[in-house]
CSV table of C-alpha atoms in Angstrom, one decimal:
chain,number,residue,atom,x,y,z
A,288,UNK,CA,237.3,-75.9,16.9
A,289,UNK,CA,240.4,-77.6,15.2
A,290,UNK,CA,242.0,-80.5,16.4
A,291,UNK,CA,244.2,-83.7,15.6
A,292,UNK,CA,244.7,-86.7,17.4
A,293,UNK,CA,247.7,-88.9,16.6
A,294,UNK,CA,247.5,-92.7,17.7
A,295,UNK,CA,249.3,-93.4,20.7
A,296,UNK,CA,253.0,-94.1,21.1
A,297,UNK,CA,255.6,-95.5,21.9
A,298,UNK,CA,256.0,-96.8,18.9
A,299,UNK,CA,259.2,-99.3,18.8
A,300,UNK,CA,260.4,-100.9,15.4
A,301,UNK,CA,263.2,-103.2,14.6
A,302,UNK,CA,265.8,-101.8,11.8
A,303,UNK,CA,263.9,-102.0,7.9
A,304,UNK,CA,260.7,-102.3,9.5
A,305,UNK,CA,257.4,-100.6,8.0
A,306,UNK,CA,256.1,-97.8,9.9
A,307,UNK,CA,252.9,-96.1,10.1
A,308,UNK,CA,251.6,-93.5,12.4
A,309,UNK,CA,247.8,-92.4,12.3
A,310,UNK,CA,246.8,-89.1,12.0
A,311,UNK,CA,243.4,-87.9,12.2
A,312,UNK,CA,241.7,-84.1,12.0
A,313,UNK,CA,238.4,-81.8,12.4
A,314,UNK,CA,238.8,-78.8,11.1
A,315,UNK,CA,236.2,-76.2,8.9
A,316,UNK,CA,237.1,-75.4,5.6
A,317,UNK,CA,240.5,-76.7,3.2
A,318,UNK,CA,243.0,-76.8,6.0
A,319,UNK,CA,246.5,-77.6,5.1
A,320,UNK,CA,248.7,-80.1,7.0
A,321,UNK,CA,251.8,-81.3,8.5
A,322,UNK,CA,254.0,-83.7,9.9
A,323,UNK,CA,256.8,-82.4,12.0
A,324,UNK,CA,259.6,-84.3,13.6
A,325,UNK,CA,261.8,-83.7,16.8
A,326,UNK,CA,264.9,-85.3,16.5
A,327,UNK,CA,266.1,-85.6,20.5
A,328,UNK,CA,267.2,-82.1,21.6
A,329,UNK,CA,266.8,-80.7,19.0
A,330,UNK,CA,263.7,-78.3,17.4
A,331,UNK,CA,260.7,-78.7,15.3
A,332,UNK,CA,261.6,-79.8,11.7
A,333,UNK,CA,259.2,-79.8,8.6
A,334,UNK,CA,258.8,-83.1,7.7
A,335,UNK,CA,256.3,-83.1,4.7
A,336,UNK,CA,253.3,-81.8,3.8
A,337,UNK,CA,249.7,-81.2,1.9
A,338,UNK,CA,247.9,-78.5,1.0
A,339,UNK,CA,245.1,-79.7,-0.7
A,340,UNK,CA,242.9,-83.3,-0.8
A,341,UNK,CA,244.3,-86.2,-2.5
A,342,UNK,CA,247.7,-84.6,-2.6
A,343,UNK,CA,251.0,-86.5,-1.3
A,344,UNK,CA,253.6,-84.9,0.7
A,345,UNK,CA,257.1,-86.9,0.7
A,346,UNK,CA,260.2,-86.3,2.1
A,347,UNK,CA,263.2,-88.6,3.2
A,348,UNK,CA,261.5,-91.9,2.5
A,349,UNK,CA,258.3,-90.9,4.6
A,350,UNK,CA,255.0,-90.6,2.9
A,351,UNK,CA,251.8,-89.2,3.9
A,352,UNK,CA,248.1,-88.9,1.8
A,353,UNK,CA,245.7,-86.1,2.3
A,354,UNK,CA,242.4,-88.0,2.9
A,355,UNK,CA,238.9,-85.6,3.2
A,356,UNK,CA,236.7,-88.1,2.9
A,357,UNK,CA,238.8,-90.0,6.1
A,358,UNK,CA,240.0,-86.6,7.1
A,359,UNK,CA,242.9,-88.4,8.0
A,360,UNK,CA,247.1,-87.7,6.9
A,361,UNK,CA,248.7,-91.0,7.7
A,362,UNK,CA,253.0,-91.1,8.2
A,363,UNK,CA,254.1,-94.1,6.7
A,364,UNK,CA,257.5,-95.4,5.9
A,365,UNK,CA,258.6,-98.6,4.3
A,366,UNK,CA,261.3,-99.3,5.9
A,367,UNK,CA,262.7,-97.5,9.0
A,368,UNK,CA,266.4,-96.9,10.2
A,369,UNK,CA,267.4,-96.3,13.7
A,370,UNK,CA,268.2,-92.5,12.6
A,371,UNK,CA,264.4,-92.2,12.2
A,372,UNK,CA,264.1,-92.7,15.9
A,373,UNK,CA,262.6,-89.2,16.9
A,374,UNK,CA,258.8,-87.6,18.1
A,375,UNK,CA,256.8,-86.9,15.0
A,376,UNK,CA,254.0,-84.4,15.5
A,377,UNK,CA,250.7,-84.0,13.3
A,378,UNK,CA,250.0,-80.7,12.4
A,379,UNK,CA,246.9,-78.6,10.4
A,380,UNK,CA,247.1,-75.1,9.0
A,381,UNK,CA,243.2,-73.5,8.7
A,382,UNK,CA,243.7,-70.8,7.2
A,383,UNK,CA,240.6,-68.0,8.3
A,384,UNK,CA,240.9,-66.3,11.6
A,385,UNK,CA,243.5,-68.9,12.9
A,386,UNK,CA,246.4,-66.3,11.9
A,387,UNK,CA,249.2,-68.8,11.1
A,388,UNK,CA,248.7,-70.4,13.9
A,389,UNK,CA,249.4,-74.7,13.9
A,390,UNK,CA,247.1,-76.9,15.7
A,391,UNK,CA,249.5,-80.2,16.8
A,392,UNK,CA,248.6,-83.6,18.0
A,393,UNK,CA,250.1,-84.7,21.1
A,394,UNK,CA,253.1,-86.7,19.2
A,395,UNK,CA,254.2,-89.8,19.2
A,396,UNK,CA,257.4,-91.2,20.3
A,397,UNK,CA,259.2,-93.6,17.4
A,398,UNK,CA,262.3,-95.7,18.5
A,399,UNK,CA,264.1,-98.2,16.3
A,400,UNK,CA,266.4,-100.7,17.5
A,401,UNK,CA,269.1,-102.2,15.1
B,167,UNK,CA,272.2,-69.5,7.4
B,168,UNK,CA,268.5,-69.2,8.0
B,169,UNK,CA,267.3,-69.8,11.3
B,170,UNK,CA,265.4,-69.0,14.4
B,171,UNK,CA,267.4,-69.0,18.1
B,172,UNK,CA,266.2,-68.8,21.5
B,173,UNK,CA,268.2,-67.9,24.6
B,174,UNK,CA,268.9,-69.8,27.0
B,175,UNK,CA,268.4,-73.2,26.2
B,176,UNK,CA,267.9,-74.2,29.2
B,177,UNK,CA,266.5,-71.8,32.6
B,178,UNK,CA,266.4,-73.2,36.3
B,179,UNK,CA,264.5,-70.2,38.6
B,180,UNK,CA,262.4,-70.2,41.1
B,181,UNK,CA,258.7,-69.1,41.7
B,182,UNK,CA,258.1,-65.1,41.2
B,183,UNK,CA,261.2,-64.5,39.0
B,184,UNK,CA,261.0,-62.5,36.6
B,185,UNK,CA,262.4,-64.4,33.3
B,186,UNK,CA,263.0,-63.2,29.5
B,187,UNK,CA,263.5,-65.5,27.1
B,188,UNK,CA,264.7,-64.2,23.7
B,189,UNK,CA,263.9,-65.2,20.3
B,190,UNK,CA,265.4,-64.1,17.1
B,191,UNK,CA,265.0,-64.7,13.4
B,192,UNK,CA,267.2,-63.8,9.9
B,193,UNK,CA,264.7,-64.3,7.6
B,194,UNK,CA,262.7,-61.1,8.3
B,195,UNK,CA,259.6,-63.2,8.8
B,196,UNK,CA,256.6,-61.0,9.6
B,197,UNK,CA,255.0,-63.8,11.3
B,198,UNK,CA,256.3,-65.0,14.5
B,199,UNK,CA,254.9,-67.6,17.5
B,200,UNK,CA,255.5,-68.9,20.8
B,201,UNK,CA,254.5,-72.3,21.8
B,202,UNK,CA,254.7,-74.3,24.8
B,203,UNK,CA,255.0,-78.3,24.8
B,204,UNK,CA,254.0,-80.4,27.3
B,205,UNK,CA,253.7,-84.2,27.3
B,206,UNK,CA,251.0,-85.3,26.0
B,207,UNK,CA,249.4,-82.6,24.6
B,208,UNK,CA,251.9,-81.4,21.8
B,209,UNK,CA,252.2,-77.6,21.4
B,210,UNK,CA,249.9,-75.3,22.0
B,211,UNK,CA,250.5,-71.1,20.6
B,212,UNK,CA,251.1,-68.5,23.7
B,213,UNK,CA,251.0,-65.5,21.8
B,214,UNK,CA,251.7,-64.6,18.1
B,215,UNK,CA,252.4,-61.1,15.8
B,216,UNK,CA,251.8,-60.6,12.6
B,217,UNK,CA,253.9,-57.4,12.0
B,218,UNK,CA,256.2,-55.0,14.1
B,219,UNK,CA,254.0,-53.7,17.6
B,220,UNK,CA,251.2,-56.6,16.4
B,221,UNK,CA,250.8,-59.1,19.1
B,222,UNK,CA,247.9,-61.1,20.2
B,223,UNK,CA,246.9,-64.3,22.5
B,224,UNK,CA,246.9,-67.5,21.6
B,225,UNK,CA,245.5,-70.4,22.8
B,226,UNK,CA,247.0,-70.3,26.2
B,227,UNK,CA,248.2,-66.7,27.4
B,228,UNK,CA,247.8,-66.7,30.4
B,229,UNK,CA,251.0,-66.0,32.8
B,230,UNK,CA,253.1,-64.7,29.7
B,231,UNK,CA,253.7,-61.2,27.7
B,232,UNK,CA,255.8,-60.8,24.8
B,233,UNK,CA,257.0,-57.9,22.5
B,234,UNK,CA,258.0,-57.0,19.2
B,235,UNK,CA,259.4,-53.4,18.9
B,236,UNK,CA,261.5,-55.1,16.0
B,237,UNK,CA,261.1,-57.3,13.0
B,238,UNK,CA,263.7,-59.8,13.9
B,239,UNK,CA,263.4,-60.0,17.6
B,240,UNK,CA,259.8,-61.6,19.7
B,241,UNK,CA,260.7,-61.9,23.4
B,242,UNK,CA,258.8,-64.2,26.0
B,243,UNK,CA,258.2,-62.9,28.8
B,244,UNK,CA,257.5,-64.5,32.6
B,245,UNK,CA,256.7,-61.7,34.8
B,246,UNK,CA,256.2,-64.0,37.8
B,247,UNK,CA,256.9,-67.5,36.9
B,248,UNK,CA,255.2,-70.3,38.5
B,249,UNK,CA,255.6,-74.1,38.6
B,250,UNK,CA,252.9,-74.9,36.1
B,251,UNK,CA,255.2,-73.3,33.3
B,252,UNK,CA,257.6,-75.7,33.8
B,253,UNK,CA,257.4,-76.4,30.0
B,254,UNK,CA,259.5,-76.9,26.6
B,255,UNK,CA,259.1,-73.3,24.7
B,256,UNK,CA,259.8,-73.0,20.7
B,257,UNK,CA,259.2,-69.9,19.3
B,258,UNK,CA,258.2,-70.3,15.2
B,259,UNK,CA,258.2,-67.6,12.4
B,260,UNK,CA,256.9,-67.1,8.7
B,261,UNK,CA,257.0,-64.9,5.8
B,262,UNK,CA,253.4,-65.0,5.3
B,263,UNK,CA,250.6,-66.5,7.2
B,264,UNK,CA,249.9,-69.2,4.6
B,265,UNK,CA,253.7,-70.6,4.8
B,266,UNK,CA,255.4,-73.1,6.6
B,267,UNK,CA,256.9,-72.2,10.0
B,268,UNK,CA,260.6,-72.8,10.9
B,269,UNK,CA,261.1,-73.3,15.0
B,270,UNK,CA,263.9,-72.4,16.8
B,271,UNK,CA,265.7,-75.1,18.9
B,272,UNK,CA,263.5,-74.3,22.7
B,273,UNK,CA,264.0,-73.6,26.0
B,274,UNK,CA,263.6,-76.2,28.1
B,275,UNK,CA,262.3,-74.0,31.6
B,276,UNK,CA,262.3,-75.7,34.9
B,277,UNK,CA,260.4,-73.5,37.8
B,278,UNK,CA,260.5,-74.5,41.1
């Protein structure tokens, strides 16, 4: 079946620091995939994403790289601010028989101190 | 604005209470989702429809019915609650299957 497995958090960055946050899936097929953040008490918000190898989702500074061949969709961010402090949460779309549904990693917890 | 809610927020009750928790969406989404997330295993899908009286399980059903006799509207229901779904809940709708979801702000459900 599909899965994704984030690295383990906590993560905890000074202010301007360079982030990164492995992501890694098995899926069948072309799936599509996600990052999603949680901003503390708040819902799921869509991040970035890619739909197809080799493509590069961006959004608010963060950047991630649709890898096949590593079948891996890395988070990275060159320099973090403590308003980035949030749980960010892997995601793939497969498309088929799934119907819509998102497979998540378990998430990892980002804080950033000033 | 578009959005997805859920009601309550937040739900203290005790074993073998029967519990509703409502989700709404503006978009007129056809898709629509419920997940549960627990620490350290992220969200996993309860149950999701595809249309209007289109419902089927997801990857962990059990304990848990929902309905959707309208487009907007996909309750979650806990017919006899028990500790183990002491959980976060966000319920999640689409247009179309291929599109991104939107999730609602979750219920945070203590059972005790």
């Amino acid at each position: 079946g599909n899965s994704v497995t984030q690295m383990e958090g906590p993560v905890t960055l000074s202010e301007e620091a360079f982030l990164t946050i492995n992501c890694t899936y098995t899926a069948t097929g072309y799936p599509s995939l996600f990052w999603y953040v949680q901003y503390p008490g708040e819902g799921l918000q869509l991040l970035l994403k890619a739909t197809k190898a080799d493509d590069k989702g961006s959004n608010k500074g963060f950047e991630a790289t649709y890898r096949k061949e590593t079948t891996s969709f890395h988070l990275e961010k060159g320099s973090v601010q403590v308003s980035d402090s949030a749980v960010y949460f892997c995601a793939l779309f497969a498309g088929g028989t799934s119907y819509g549904k998102l497979t998540f990693g378990q998430g990892t917890i980002l804080t950033v101190h000033p | 604005e578009a959005q997805v809610t859920q009601n309550p927020r937040y739900l203290i009750t005790v074993t073998g209470k029967k519990l509703t928790v409502t989700c709404s969406q503006n978009m007129n989404h056809e898709y629509m989702s419920w997940y549960r997330q627990d620490p350290g295993l992220g969200l996993r899908q309860i149950y999701y429809s595809m249309n209007v009286e289109v419902t089927d399980k997801g990857d962990v059903p059990e304990g848990y019915k929902v309905s959707r006799k309208e487009k907007r509207n996909f309750p979650l229901i806990l017919e006899s609650p028990s500790p183990n779904q002491t959980s976060l809940y966000f319920c999640a709708s689409k247009r179309q299957v291929q599109e991104t979801q939107y999730f609602g702000p979750g219920t945070r459900l203590l059972v005790l």
